[in-house]
PDB file of C-alpha atoms and ligand atoms in Angstrom:
ATOM      1  CA  MET A   1    -114.679 -99.936  71.837  1.00 82.00           C
ATOM      2  CA  GLU A   2    -115.520 -96.221  72.258  1.00 87.00           C
ATOM      3  CA  GLN A   3    -119.075 -95.322  71.287  1.00 87.00           C
ATOM      4  CA  ASP A   4    -118.048 -92.806  68.612  1.00 94.00           C
ATOM      5  CA  LYS A   5    -116.548 -95.697  66.654  1.00 96.00           C
ATOM      6  CA  TYR A   6    -119.863 -97.441  66.093  1.00 98.00           C
ATOM      7  CA  THR A   7    -123.596 -96.750  65.791  1.00 97.00           C
ATOM      8  CA  ILE A   8    -126.354 -99.065  66.968  1.00 97.00           C
ATOM      9  CA  ILE A   9    -129.462 -98.939  64.777  1.00 97.00           C
ATOM     10  CA  GLY A  10    -132.702-100.105  66.410  1.00 96.00           C
ATOM     11  CA  GLN A  11    -134.104-102.247  63.636  1.00 97.00           C
ATOM     12  CA  PHE A  12    -133.830-103.097  59.946  1.00 97.00           C
ATOM     13  CA  ASP A  13    -136.418-100.491  58.872  1.00 97.00           C
ATOM     14  CA  GLU A  14    -134.288 -97.741  60.395  1.00 98.00           C
ATOM     15  CA  LEU A  15    -131.248 -98.551  58.254  1.00 98.00           C
ATOM     16  CA  VAL A  16    -130.495 -96.136  55.405  1.00 98.00           C
ATOM     17  CA  GLU A  17    -131.366 -97.545  51.978  1.00 98.00           C
ATOM     18  CA  SER A  18    -127.765 -98.427  51.059  1.00 97.00           C
ATOM     19  CA  ASP A  19    -127.328-100.348  54.339  1.00 98.00           C
ATOM     20  CA  LYS A  20    -130.641-102.116  53.817  1.00 98.00           C
ATOM     21  CA  SER A  21    -129.717-103.278  50.344  1.00 98.00           C
ATOM     22  CA  LEU A  22    -126.290-104.582  51.404  1.00 98.00           C
ATOM     23  CA  ALA A  23    -127.784-106.341  54.449  1.00 98.00           C
ATOM     24  CA  GLN A  24    -130.438-107.826  52.162  1.00 98.00           C
ATOM     25  CA  ALA A  25    -127.769-109.104  49.759  1.00 98.00           C
ATOM     26  CA  ALA A  26    -126.078-110.858  52.693  1.00 98.00           C
ATOM     27  CA  MET A  27    -129.416-112.294  53.885  1.00 98.00           C
ATOM     28  CA  ASP A  28    -130.158-113.568  50.373  1.00 98.00           C
ATOM     29  CA  ALA A  29    -126.742-115.283  50.237  1.00 98.00           C
ATOM     30  CA  LEU A  30    -127.277-117.106  53.544  1.00 98.00           C
ATOM     31  CA  ARG A  31    -128.971-119.996  51.757  1.00 97.00           C
ATOM     32  CA  PHE A  32    -125.665-120.905  50.095  1.00 98.00           C
ATOM     33  CA  SER A  33    -123.837-121.278  53.416  1.00 98.00           C
ATOM     34  CA  TYR A  34    -122.309-124.733  53.750  1.00 98.00           C
ATOM     35  CA  ALA A  35    -122.273-125.353  57.484  1.00 98.00           C
ATOM     36  CA  PRO A  36    -123.408-128.941  58.139  1.00 98.00           C
ATOM     37  CA  TYR A  37    -121.073-129.320  61.135  1.00 98.00           C
ATOM     38  CA  SER A  38    -121.740-126.185  63.186  1.00 98.00           C
ATOM     39  CA  THR A  39    -125.136-125.345  61.615  1.00 98.00           C
ATOM     40  CA  PHE A  40    -124.066-121.735  62.161  1.00 98.00           C
ATOM     41  CA  HIS A  41    -124.712-120.070  58.814  1.00 98.00           C
ATOM     42  CA  VAL A  42    -122.882-116.853  57.996  1.00 98.00           C
ATOM     43  CA  ALA A  43    -122.992-114.588  54.943  1.00 98.00           C
ATOM     44  CA  ALA A  44    -121.067-111.447  54.065  1.00 98.00           C
ATOM     45  CA  ALA A  45    -121.816-108.911  51.331  1.00 98.00           C
ATOM     46  CA  ILE A  46    -119.183-106.439  50.180  1.00 98.00           C
ATOM     47  CA  ARG A  47    -120.042-103.177  48.423  1.00 98.00           C
ATOM     48  CA  LEU A  48    -117.420-101.645  46.155  1.00 98.00           C
ATOM     49  CA  ALA A  49    -117.097 -97.948  45.346  1.00 97.00           C
ATOM     50  CA  ASP A  50    -118.828 -98.387  41.972  1.00 97.00           C
ATOM     51  CA  GLY A  51    -121.800-100.135  43.607  1.00 98.00           C
ATOM     52  CA  THR A  52    -120.797-103.703  42.752  1.00 98.00           C
ATOM     53  CA  VAL A  53    -121.834-106.185  45.459  1.00 98.00           C
ATOM     54  CA  ILE A  54    -119.968-109.452  46.102  1.00 98.00           C
ATOM     55  CA  THR A  55    -121.136-112.087  48.558  1.00 98.00           C
ATOM     56  CA  GLY A  56    -119.500-114.935  50.448  1.00 98.00           C
ATOM     57  CA  VAL A  57    -120.711-117.612  52.841  1.00 98.00           C
ATOM     58  CA  ASN A  58    -118.939-119.909  55.279  1.00 98.00           C
ATOM     59  CA  GLN A  59    -117.621-123.131  53.754  1.00 98.00           C
ATOM     60  CA  GLU A  60    -117.104-125.855  56.343  1.00 98.00           C
ATOM     61  CA  ASN A  61    -115.134-129.069  55.967  1.00 98.00           C
ATOM     62  CA  ALA A  62    -115.072-132.483  57.661  1.00 98.00           C
ATOM     63  CA  SER A  63    -111.519-131.502  58.572  1.00 98.00           C
ATOM     64  CA  SER A  64    -112.546-128.326  60.377  1.00 95.00           C
ATOM     65  CA  PRO A  65    -109.409-126.170  59.916  1.00 96.00           C
ATOM     66  CA  ALA A  66    -109.887-126.523  56.150  1.00 98.00           C
ATOM     67  CA  GLY A  67    -113.134-124.541  56.330  1.00 98.00           C
ATOM     68  CA  LEU A  68    -113.337-120.819  55.682  1.00 98.00           C
ATOM     69  CA  CYS A  69    -115.435-117.994  57.162  1.00 98.00           C
ATOM     70  CA  ALA A  70    -117.958-116.083  55.068  1.00 98.00           C
ATOM     71  CA  GLU A  71    -116.021-112.812  55.301  1.00 98.00           C
ATOM     72  CA  GLN A  72    -112.851-114.403  53.932  1.00 98.00           C
ATOM     73  CA  VAL A  73    -114.690-116.154  51.105  1.00 98.00           C
ATOM     74  CA  ALA A  74    -116.220-112.801  50.096  1.00 98.00           C
ATOM     75  CA  LEU A  75    -112.952-110.884  50.437  1.00 98.00           C
ATOM     76  CA  TYR A  76    -110.872-113.375  48.463  1.00 98.00           C
ATOM     77  CA  ARG A  77    -113.550-113.436  45.794  1.00 98.00           C
ATOM     78  CA  LYS A  78    -113.258-109.650  45.648  1.00 98.00           C
ATOM     79  CA  GLY A  79    -109.479-109.970  45.466  1.00 98.00           C
ATOM     80  CA  ILE A  80    -109.632-112.036  42.298  1.00 98.00           C
ATOM     81  CA  GLU A  81    -112.705-110.588  40.572  1.00 98.00           C
ATOM     82  CA  PHE A  82    -112.241-106.873  41.344  1.00 98.00           C
ATOM     83  CA  PRO A  83    -108.703-106.389  42.670  1.00 96.00           C
ATOM     84  CA  GLU A  84    -108.520-102.701  41.716  1.00 96.00           C
ATOM     85  CA  LYS A  85    -111.879-101.586  43.106  1.00 97.00           C
ATOM     86  CA  GLU A  86    -112.258-100.100  46.587  1.00 98.00           C
ATOM     87  CA  ILE A  87    -114.395-101.629  49.316  1.00 98.00           C
ATOM     88  CA  THR A  88    -116.825 -99.172  50.929  1.00 98.00           C
ATOM     89  CA  GLN A  89    -118.758-101.473  53.259  1.00 98.00           C
ATOM     90  CA  ILE A  90    -119.197-105.095  54.361  1.00 98.00           C
ATOM     91  CA  ALA A  91    -122.471-106.427  55.818  1.00 98.00           C
ATOM     92  CA  ILE A  92    -122.421-109.651  57.865  1.00 98.00           C
ATOM     93  CA  VAL A  93    -125.397-111.748  58.974  1.00 98.00           C
ATOM     94  CA  ALA A  94    -125.815-115.154  60.625  1.00 98.00           C
ATOM     95  CA  ARG A  95    -128.438-117.750  61.370  1.00 97.00           C
ATOM     96  CA  SER A  96    -128.151-120.661  63.795  1.00 98.00           C
ATOM     97  CA  GLY A  97    -129.551-124.186  63.376  1.00 96.00           C
ATOM     98  CA  ASP A  98    -133.209-124.344  62.387  1.00 91.00           C
ATOM     99  CA  LYS A  99    -133.989-120.863  63.715  1.00 92.00           C
ATOM    100  CA  GLN A 100    -135.101-118.501  60.976  1.00 90.00           C
ATOM    101  CA  ASP A 101    -134.302-115.271  62.844  1.00 94.00           C
ATOM    102  CA  LEU A 102    -130.895-113.725  62.392  1.00 97.00           C
ATOM    103  CA  VAL A 103    -128.507-113.967  65.345  1.00 97.00           C
ATOM    104  CA  PRO A 104    -125.760-111.529  66.356  1.00 97.00           C
ATOM    105  CA  VAL A 105    -122.448-112.032  64.598  1.00 95.00           C
ATOM    106  CA  SER A 106    -119.019-110.479  64.923  1.00 96.00           C
ATOM    107  CA  PRO A 107    -116.004-111.362  62.762  1.00 98.00           C
ATOM    108  CA  CYS A 108    -113.386-113.698  64.218  1.00 97.00           C
ATOM    109  CA  GLY A 109    -109.779-112.641  64.686  1.00 97.00           C
ATOM    110  CA  ASN A 110    -108.599-114.218  61.425  1.00 97.00           C
ATOM    111  CA  CYS A 111    -111.303-112.372  59.477  1.00 98.00           C
ATOM    112  CA  ARG A 112    -110.342-109.073  61.118  1.00 98.00           C
ATOM    113  CA  GLN A 113    -106.737-109.648  60.050  1.00 97.00           C
ATOM    114  CA  VAL A 114    -107.865-110.296  56.458  1.00 98.00           C
ATOM    115  CA  MET A 115    -110.154-107.237  56.520  1.00 98.00           C
ATOM    116  CA  VAL A 116    -107.232-105.057  57.633  1.00 97.00           C
ATOM    117  CA  GLU A 117    -105.011-106.465  54.885  1.00 97.00           C
ATOM    118  CA  PHE A 118    -107.652-105.462  52.302  1.00 98.00           C
ATOM    119  CA  LEU A 119    -107.838-102.020  53.925  1.00 97.00           C
ATOM    120  CA  HIS A 120    -104.112-101.565  53.370  1.00 95.00           C
ATOM    121  CA  ARG A 121    -104.551-102.422  49.687  1.00 95.00           C
ATOM    122  CA  GLN A 122    -106.723 -99.315  49.238  1.00 96.00           C
ATOM    123  CA  GLU A 123    -106.743 -95.740  50.499  1.00 86.00           C
ATOM    124  CA  PRO A 124    -110.129 -95.066  52.158  1.00 95.00           C
ATOM    125  CA  ASN A 125    -111.335 -96.852  55.252  1.00 97.00           C
ATOM    126  CA  TYR A 126    -114.550 -98.897  55.050  1.00 98.00           C
ATOM    127  CA  SER A 127    -117.394 -99.741  57.420  1.00 98.00           C
ATOM    128  CA  ILE A 128    -118.803-102.995  58.763  1.00 98.00           C
ATOM    129  CA  LEU A 129    -122.546-103.493  59.284  1.00 98.00           C
ATOM    130  CA  MET A 130    -123.587-106.484  61.401  1.00 98.00           C
ATOM    131  CA  LYS A 131    -126.682-107.973  62.869  1.00 97.00           C
ATOM    132  CA  TRP A 132    -126.639-107.212  66.592  1.00 96.00           C
ATOM    133  CA  GLU A 133    -128.696-107.976  69.713  1.00 95.00           C
ATOM    134  CA  GLY A 134    -132.474-108.336  69.435  1.00 95.00           C
ATOM    135  CA  LYS A 135    -133.670-106.595  66.307  1.00 96.00           C
ATOM    136  CA  SER A 136    -130.765-104.148  66.249  1.00 98.00           C
ATOM    137  CA  TRP A 137    -127.864-103.696  63.842  1.00 98.00           C
ATOM    138  CA  ILE A 138    -124.432-102.252  64.543  1.00 98.00           C
ATOM    139  CA  LYS A 139    -122.283-100.226  62.191  1.00 98.00           C
ATOM    140  CA  ILE A 140    -118.537-100.030  62.856  1.00 98.00           C
ATOM    141  CA  HIS A 141    -117.500 -96.864  61.005  1.00 98.00           C
ATOM    142  CA  GLN A 142    -113.887 -97.823  60.311  1.00 98.00           C
ATOM    143  CA  VAL A 143    -112.806-101.419  59.899  1.00 97.00           C
ATOM    144  CA  ASP A 144    -109.407-100.931  61.524  1.00 95.00           C
ATOM    145  CA  SER A 145    -111.032-100.084  64.854  1.00 96.00           C
ATOM    146  CA  LEU A 146    -111.908-103.813  65.017  1.00 97.00           C
ATOM    147  CA  LEU A 147    -108.216-104.689  65.188  1.00 96.00           C
ATOM    148  CA  PRO A 148    -106.106-102.111  67.031  1.00 94.00           C
ATOM    149  CA  PHE A 149    -102.319-102.565  67.106  1.00 93.00           C
ATOM    150  CA  SER A 150    -102.641-104.963  64.188  1.00 92.00           C
ATOM    151  CA  PHE A 151     -99.790-106.757  62.471  1.00 90.00           C
ATOM    152  CA  THR A 152     -99.361-105.177  59.039  1.00 87.00           C
ATOM    153  CA  ALA A 153     -96.845-105.063  56.194  1.00 86.00           C
ATOM    154  CA  LYS A 154     -95.059-102.289  58.113  1.00 86.00           C
ATOM    155  CA  SER A 155     -94.511-104.663  61.037  1.00 88.00           C
ATOM    156  CA  ARG A 156     -92.404-107.021  58.941  1.00 89.00           C
TER     157      ARG A 156
HETATM  158  N1  THU B 201    -118.003-117.980  60.981  1.00 80.09           N
HETATM  159  C1  THU B 201    -118.010-117.128  59.920  1.00 80.09           C
HETATM  160  O1  THU B 201    -118.149-117.527  58.757  1.00 80.09           O
HETATM  161  N2  THU B 201    -117.845-115.812  60.177  1.00 80.09           N
HETATM  162  C2  THU B 201    -117.843-115.261  61.420  1.00 80.09           C
HETATM  163  O2  THU B 201    -117.761-114.044  61.545  1.00 80.09           O
HETATM  164  C3  THU B 201    -117.929-116.125  62.597  1.00 80.09           C
HETATM  165  C4  THU B 201    -117.809-117.583  62.346  1.00 80.09           C
HETATM  166  C5  THU B 201    -118.246-119.398  60.703  1.00 80.09           C
HETATM  167  C6  THU B 201    -117.101-120.344  60.865  1.00 80.09           C
HETATM  168  C7  THU B 201    -117.824-121.647  61.054  1.00 80.09           C
HETATM  169  O3  THU B 201    -118.191-122.182  59.777  1.00 80.09           O
HETATM  170  C8  THU B 201    -119.099-121.274  61.773  1.00 80.09           C
HETATM  171  O4  THU B 201    -119.237-119.873  61.576  1.00 80.09           O
HETATM  172  C9  THU B 201    -119.134-121.585  63.251  1.00 80.09           C
HETATM  173  O5  THU B 201    -117.983-121.288  63.861  1.00 80.09           O
END
C-alpha cells in the first residue's frame, strides 16, 4: 500500500485524543472476547459521526466457521442499532494467549468486504486505526484502500 494511504504513529501517547479514546474503547472491550479455541482476542470500536461508540469482539465456536470476527460483530451491531448514522472511524486491537501486551492486528478478507459494504451504505469514507508493530499504531485513512478492486453492488 502506498505510504500516503496510511500513517504510522510511534506510540499510544502520540495519538490524537479522538484516536486515543476510540482505541481505549476497543481495549476496554477486549475482556468480552470469546476466543477459547484460538486464544487470539480481538476487539473493534466504531465511532459514528455523532460521537456514538459501538464495540464488538470475536465470538468463536466449537464449529469454527460459525464464529465471527470482532469487526463484523461491531459492524452488524451498528447496522441494527444505528443504521442511519455514518461511521467515521474503526479502531481494532488484539491480544494473544496469556500475554497482556497488545499484538499487531489487521482485518481479514471477509471483514474488509463487510467494511466496504458499510462504506457503500454511506457517503463519506472512514478510517481504520490498528495496533501495529512494537508500540506503534497505524491509521489507514480510507477504508476502501484495504480492498482495491472490490466486489460491490455495482459488480452484480
Ligand atoms: N479475528 C478477528 O476477530 N479479527 C481480525 O481482524 C483477525 C482475526 C479473530 C477470528 C478468530 O476468532 C481469531 O481472531 C483467530 O483467528
